[in-house]
Amino acid sequence: MSASRTIITRRAFAGGAALLGLMRSARAQGFAGLSEDADGFAQVLPGKDFVFPADHGPHPDFRIEWWYVTANLTDVAGNAYGLQWTLFRQAARPGPQGEGFANQQLWMAHAAATRADSHRTAEKFARGGVGQAGVVDKPFQAWIDDWQMAGSDRTDDASLAPIEIAASASNFAYALSLEADRPVVLQGDHGYSRKSEHGQASYYYSQPFYRARGHLSFDDHSVEVSGSAWLDREWSSQPLASDQSGWDWFALHFASGEKLMLYRMRQRSGNYTSGTWIGADGRARPLGPDGIVMTPTQTVEIGSHKLPVSWRVDIPALSIGLATTPLNPRSWMATSVPYWEGPISFTGSHQGVGYLELTGY
Amino acid sequence: MRRVLWILAVLLSHWRRHPMQLATLLIGLISATALWSGVQALNQQARQSYDRAAAIFGGARTPMLVARDGKAFPQALFAELRRAGWPVSPVVEGRVQIDGHSARLLGIEPISLPVEVGNAPTLGRTDLEAFLTAPGQTLVAPETLADLELKQGDTPRLSNDATLPPLKLQPQLAPGVLVVDIGAAQQLLGKSDQISRLLVGNSHGPRKPLQQVAGDRLMQVEPDAETDLERLTDSFHLNLTAFGLLSFVVGLFIVNSAVGLAFEQRLPMLRTLRACGVSARQLNTVLVAELVVLALAAGLAGLVCGYVIAAALLPNVAASLRGLYGAQVPGELSLQPEWWLAGLVISIIGALAAAATSLIKALRLPILSSAQAYAWQDAQRRWLKLQSALALAFFAVAALLLWLGQSLLAGFGVLAALMLGAALLLPSILEFALRLGERGARQALVQWFWADGRQQISGLSLALMALLLALAVNVGVSTMVETFNRTFLVWLDGRLAADIYVSAADEAQARAIQSWLRARPEVEAVLPGGRAETQLAGAPVDVLGLPDHATYRDHWPLLQSAPDAWKRLVPGDAGFISEQLSRRLNLSVGDYIDIPAPGGDWDVEIVGIYADYGNPKGQIAVNVAALTRRFPATPLTRMAVRTDPANVPTLIAALSNQFGLDGRNVVDQASIKRESKQIFNRTFAVTGALNAFTLGVAGVALLTSLLTLANARLPQLAPLWAIGLTRRRLALIELLKTLSVAAITALLALPLGLVVAWCLIAIVNVKAFGWRLPFDVFPLHLIRLLIVALLAAVAASLLPVLRLARMQPADLVRVFTIER
């Protein structure tokens, strides 16, 4: 998952940055390979102690960072919906933070709302330093313009709940309350998440136990919804290997209460697969590159992009065998750099819902 | 298809046999297209630069939020508004000095800049990385770069010792503007955390009410549909357009006569083709195709000529727009593809319109009717009555427009209706005049002279109409220009009564200069003045402070005044207003105006109205002491100095030495006058050039008509030769005939021209500029024009007359053998 998020970072945010004119540097760094300490940003090293609420807030010394929420929802009639709320931060240069408009942080946000017959998206950009976008750790607040993810005095540092998220665009809007009674889950090796055999990594934790309630509107037609939501927090400075072309990522809510995060990084020489199994009690068990089998079963074509939207997922060690189906096969994020991200459901050895993200196609 | 090509080949063979006719047709089309498209190019160029100026980051085209007090406000409001759903983008603005040049510095925030803000996104997104990240960029127009004598990549130092980011050429940008990132601009202007205004994008979505976010601090300003610059310069462009249209119409006259004649001469050919089985439709299609091909070729040539004309005139146009309105128009022509396309289309449409009657005739051509070379002219004679009726109708329209019309467009409408009416009436008047001559004649040859002249009129009428219009416009425009010139010079003398004008950098320096000047024995008087800005009826107005001094009392050009006007100015409850302001607000002497002043409205009685030529802004003149009482912040940095003209150079040199003033801060009266005159001369140079072009086109029309008539008239002339008139004598008679009709036309053009001049002075000028000039007639001018017209007629008839004089007797004899 972290890896797939990185691709989003690299692809979408670098793409957004392309709009901002920053793509050249991002790509140059991407292709510069493994120069890990050449650029002056803070580096991701194993053994970090996570401290909350401080780590809910921004880490401006690292190049990239995001606050990433997805939610699987249903209305009273049982219709399924999905939504996405994402805020990215990227530093244009390392070093001390500039004042006001001289600040080097750039912010980008994506919002999406999905139902079986429709998928709506929007994106925003902002510069840091002047308050148009930013994140504060206590009381937690992440925002860009009038899109926000906001806690209150009641918000618990360990679980980052309760919290409200809201976004609106010309043809959709949503506002959700998120609650959770378990602390956030550190991914990978105590929050140190590897992305490839070459050593690239990120700091990564999640809150997969959010219960969501609120309303969602398509074209001013509003419905009451409730369901599960998942937050990913990740930050890093390290560039990716140049042979990685894209990622397939799953965040799954099992009907029995367990959670599963999986990703497959597509690269020229063998895919790099990883994941985390999270018990209903919140205990995490990292899954190694071996023992996860992810097989596309059906593709759709959107424009010139061929996307594997249905999958067969097998993890023999956990006796898991799943077949996933998208809620809307055309959950295409028509943002400045496009990708596919949408709600899915699965059957097989277990049942449940989740989110799938496909990038680099 | 092959058949069509054959028909085309047959039709085209006509032009091979009559190259002069082809030339006529092409010349007509080329001159019509050239002047029209030349003028369009000028207008387009100017409009483009207004757009550039207006579109700089929402200059005047985007709604904005500004502080109620007009000052800068904290940038925190930007984030608060964004978080409340407002799609706003901050701009910080100020003026900077680079090496003595003043420029507008604009700081933008390209990421939040709304997409719809003019050309901004292309500016912003092309190379945003370089723009945003250190050292950043200063976007600058090529003209500004040239003005500052800097090159790309330079980092000029400002007067406050700050350094601009490296300069980067940005051709879409308006001249005189430097664009940097808002963060850099805040530093350079010393406005940390401050914003001058917020541009409002038009994206939808819920927004909290402005009041709730910003309280009473900000207000929204809606964009103007038309910028001030466009409004001001409209009249100028309308002027150019009117000239372009006139030339176009004159050019079409030529085309019409050429096509009409060619059609008549080709009648036997068309008849033969029809008899050979070519359908009327096919024939017409080919005729149209032929015309379109000719129009395309001529249109291309015309466009090239138009480009040359526009390029030649542009520096003058740019200079007068800058002088008159402060509009920055670059002196280089850049044209869009639409211009070329529009030129070709107008050429084709013009050609088709001019040939419409002939084409319709060809469609209805009876196969067996015999060719009648003069049938079309005979028919036209029948039209004379109808034409006269039409002319009267046009006069009625002109009268009606004069009565009802208020706008500038109505003014031009009056002009157009008058001229068209006069042109339509021309053949009838000529007919009448020639008939009078015929009646007075006793000798047979003289009688024939007049009768033949009459017979010729219908063939020449279009060319003569063109001549009439061109002459009338010439008379009108030159009368107006001359009137203006004289009035302007007198006015300038009165307005610039002092000998030296000084503008100090600040008040401290102004005081120092004043005391220094007063100590000099050669200085007769130092007259400090000031200028404040305010708004009246929504338009900016200058309030001028005048000292109570004989220099002003004796010379200031008052058009109307109450008794003791100058004395009444002193207490501060009375003022003069400029003529433009009095016309715009319909104010006269004795009325009161409320001038918005910082300490509350200032109630002032109007005791005088003065001329203020060339100033687009309204102006109010009051006593300078009263001005500083009501507008305490007005810097009294300007002063006028009276001294003996002989002392001027030494005094200026001494002033410059003592206070480090340069040519912009200290000017002698003579240079100001020279500059002002230059501006106006340039303005009218354009008019003069277009005038000359129009007259030239009319001359060509006359020439081509005479040429085409020359051959056809042989049957009329041959009998006279046969009864003993020498060819030389015949040629002389032909020349005299042309001269006499031209002279009659020119004589008719004089009164028409004076009417045109009156329209320009009393209607168009007043509407366009807000001032009315006294109407004067300049007889010498008129005589000169008369001579020019006759010379043009001689020049036009020279070629056909010489041909006649040298014609082989055999050709004349042949007329009798091949009589039709």
Short mmCIF file of C-alpha atoms in Angstrom, two decimals, chain B residues 636-785:
data_model
loop_
_atom_site.label_atom_id
_atom_site.label_comp_id
_atom_site.label_asym_id
_atom_site.label_seq_id
_atom_site.Cartn_x
_atom_site.Cartn_y
_atom_site.Cartn_z
CA LEU B 636 2.67 70.96 -4.49
CA THR B 637 5.57 69.75 -6.55
CA ARG B 638 4.77 71.45 -9.85
CA MET B 639 5.62 75.01 -10.58
CA ALA B 640 5.61 77.35 -13.52
CA VAL B 641 8.34 79.95 -13.88
CA ARG B 642 8.09 83.29 -15.69
CA THR B 643 11.27 84.76 -17.04
CA ASP B 644 12.62 86.39 -20.14
CA PRO B 645 12.76 83.76 -22.91
CA ALA B 646 16.42 84.64 -23.42
CA ASN B 647 17.21 83.40 -19.91
CA VAL B 648 15.49 80.05 -20.32
CA PRO B 649 18.47 77.87 -21.36
CA THR B 650 20.80 79.17 -18.66
CA LEU B 651 18.12 78.92 -16.00
CA ILE B 652 17.30 75.34 -16.95
CA ALA B 653 20.96 74.41 -16.92
CA ALA B 654 21.39 76.00 -13.51
CA LEU B 655 18.29 74.25 -12.16
CA SER B 656 19.45 70.89 -13.45
CA ASN B 657 22.87 71.36 -11.92
CA GLN B 658 21.61 72.57 -8.58
CA PHE B 659 18.88 69.97 -8.03
CA GLY B 660 19.86 67.10 -10.32
CA LEU B 661 16.75 67.50 -12.42
CA ASP B 662 16.59 65.99 -15.89
CA GLY B 663 14.50 66.50 -19.01
CA ARG B 664 11.47 64.87 -17.47
CA ASN B 665 11.41 67.21 -14.49
CA VAL B 666 12.23 70.53 -16.02
CA VAL B 667 10.93 71.52 -19.42
CA ASP B 668 10.80 74.79 -21.25
CA GLN B 669 7.62 75.98 -22.85
CA ALA B 670 8.95 75.65 -26.38
CA SER B 671 9.69 71.91 -26.00
CA ILE B 672 6.29 71.16 -24.54
CA LYS B 673 4.67 72.97 -27.41
CA ARG B 674 6.86 71.18 -29.90
CA GLU B 675 5.98 67.80 -28.41
CA SER B 676 2.27 68.56 -28.29
CA LYS B 677 2.30 69.70 -31.90
CA GLN B 678 4.17 66.59 -32.90
CA ILE B 679 1.54 64.40 -31.33
CA PHE B 680 -1.23 66.13 -33.19
CA ASN B 681 0.68 66.25 -36.43
CA ARG B 682 1.22 62.52 -36.22
CA THR B 683 -2.45 61.96 -35.58
CA PHE B 684 -3.37 63.88 -38.64
CA ALA B 685 -0.53 62.43 -40.67
CA VAL B 686 -2.49 59.19 -40.61
CA THR B 687 -5.64 60.94 -41.71
CA GLY B 688 -3.72 62.78 -44.40
CA ALA B 689 -2.16 59.59 -45.73
CA LEU B 690 -5.51 57.82 -45.91
CA ASN B 691 -6.91 60.92 -47.58
CA ALA B 692 -4.24 60.78 -50.25
CA PHE B 693 -4.83 57.08 -50.78
CA THR B 694 -8.54 57.64 -51.26
CA LEU B 695 -7.94 60.39 -53.77
CA GLY B 696 -5.47 58.14 -55.56
CA VAL B 697 -8.03 55.35 -55.79
CA ALA B 698 -10.58 57.80 -57.20
CA GLY B 699 -8.02 58.88 -59.80
CA VAL B 700 -7.46 55.27 -60.78
CA ALA B 701 -11.20 54.80 -61.09
CA LEU B 702 -11.39 57.71 -63.46
CA LEU B 703 -8.44 56.46 -65.49
CA THR B 704 -9.81 52.97 -65.86
CA SER B 705 -13.26 54.21 -66.81
CA LEU B 706 -11.81 56.45 -69.46
CA LEU B 707 -9.63 53.66 -70.77
CA THR B 708 -12.47 51.23 -71.07
CA LEU B 709 -14.65 53.85 -72.71
CA ALA B 710 -11.95 54.93 -75.15
CA ASN B 711 -12.25 51.99 -77.52
CA ALA B 712 -16.01 51.88 -77.35
CA ARG B 713 -16.23 55.51 -78.26
CA LEU B 714 -14.46 55.17 -81.60
CA PRO B 715 -17.77 54.98 -83.53
CA GLN B 716 -18.65 58.38 -82.04
CA LEU B 717 -15.32 59.95 -82.88
CA ALA B 718 -14.61 58.45 -86.27
CA PRO B 719 -17.34 60.45 -88.10
CA LEU B 720 -15.92 63.68 -86.71
CA TRP B 721 -12.47 62.69 -87.95
CA ALA B 722 -14.01 61.83 -91.28
CA ILE B 723 -15.53 65.28 -91.64
CA GLY B 724 -12.17 66.93 -91.12
CA LEU B 725 -11.26 67.25 -87.45
CA THR B 726 -7.63 66.30 -86.89
CA ARG B 727 -6.83 63.55 -84.43
CA ARG B 728 -4.91 66.07 -82.34
CA ARG B 729 -7.95 68.33 -82.19
CA LEU B 730 -10.21 65.40 -81.39
CA ALA B 731 -7.89 64.40 -78.56
CA LEU B 732 -7.91 67.93 -77.22
CA ILE B 733 -11.70 67.99 -77.30
CA GLU B 734 -11.77 64.67 -75.41
CA LEU B 735 -9.40 66.06 -72.80
CA LEU B 736 -11.47 69.21 -72.43
CA LYS B 737 -14.59 67.16 -72.04
CA THR B 738 -13.11 65.04 -69.28
CA LEU B 739 -11.75 68.14 -67.60
CA SER B 740 -15.10 69.88 -67.71
CA VAL B 741 -17.01 67.00 -66.14
CA ALA B 742 -14.24 66.61 -63.58
CA ALA B 743 -14.36 70.34 -62.89
CA ILE B 744 -18.12 70.27 -62.41
CA THR B 745 -17.72 67.30 -60.07
CA ALA B 746 -14.98 69.05 -58.13
CA LEU B 747 -17.03 72.20 -57.83
CA LEU B 748 -19.89 70.13 -56.47
CA ALA B 749 -17.47 68.43 -54.10
CA LEU B 750 -16.52 71.73 -52.45
CA PRO B 751 -19.86 72.52 -50.80
CA LEU B 752 -20.32 68.83 -50.00
CA GLY B 753 -16.87 68.83 -48.43
CA LEU B 754 -17.74 71.85 -46.32
CA VAL B 755 -20.86 70.06 -45.13
CA VAL B 756 -18.67 67.06 -44.30
CA ALA B 757 -16.29 69.33 -42.41
CA TRP B 758 -19.17 70.80 -40.48
CA CYS B 759 -20.39 67.31 -39.59
CA LEU B 760 -16.92 66.34 -38.43
CA ILE B 761 -16.46 69.45 -36.34
CA ALA B 762 -19.95 69.89 -34.95
CA ILE B 763 -20.99 66.26 -34.53
CA VAL B 764 -18.19 63.73 -34.74
CA ASN B 765 -15.54 65.69 -32.84
CA VAL B 766 -17.92 66.68 -30.11
CA LYS B 767 -19.10 63.14 -29.64
CA ALA B 768 -15.70 61.55 -29.99
CA PHE B 769 -13.49 63.94 -28.05
CA GLY B 770 -15.86 66.23 -26.20
CA TRP B 771 -14.72 69.47 -27.75
CA ARG B 772 -16.15 71.71 -30.41
CA LEU B 773 -13.96 73.81 -32.64
CA PRO B 774 -14.96 77.03 -34.35
CA PHE B 775 -15.90 76.33 -37.97
CA ASP B 776 -13.63 78.14 -40.44
CA VAL B 777 -13.40 77.93 -44.22
CA PHE B 778 -9.99 78.05 -45.81
CA PRO B 779 -10.41 79.24 -49.43
CA LEU B 780 -6.77 78.63 -50.34
CA HIS B 781 -7.14 75.02 -49.33
CA LEU B 782 -10.22 74.69 -51.48
CA ILE B 783 -8.52 76.15 -54.51
CA ARG B 784 -5.57 73.89 -54.03
CA LEU B 785 -7.85 70.87 -53.90
#
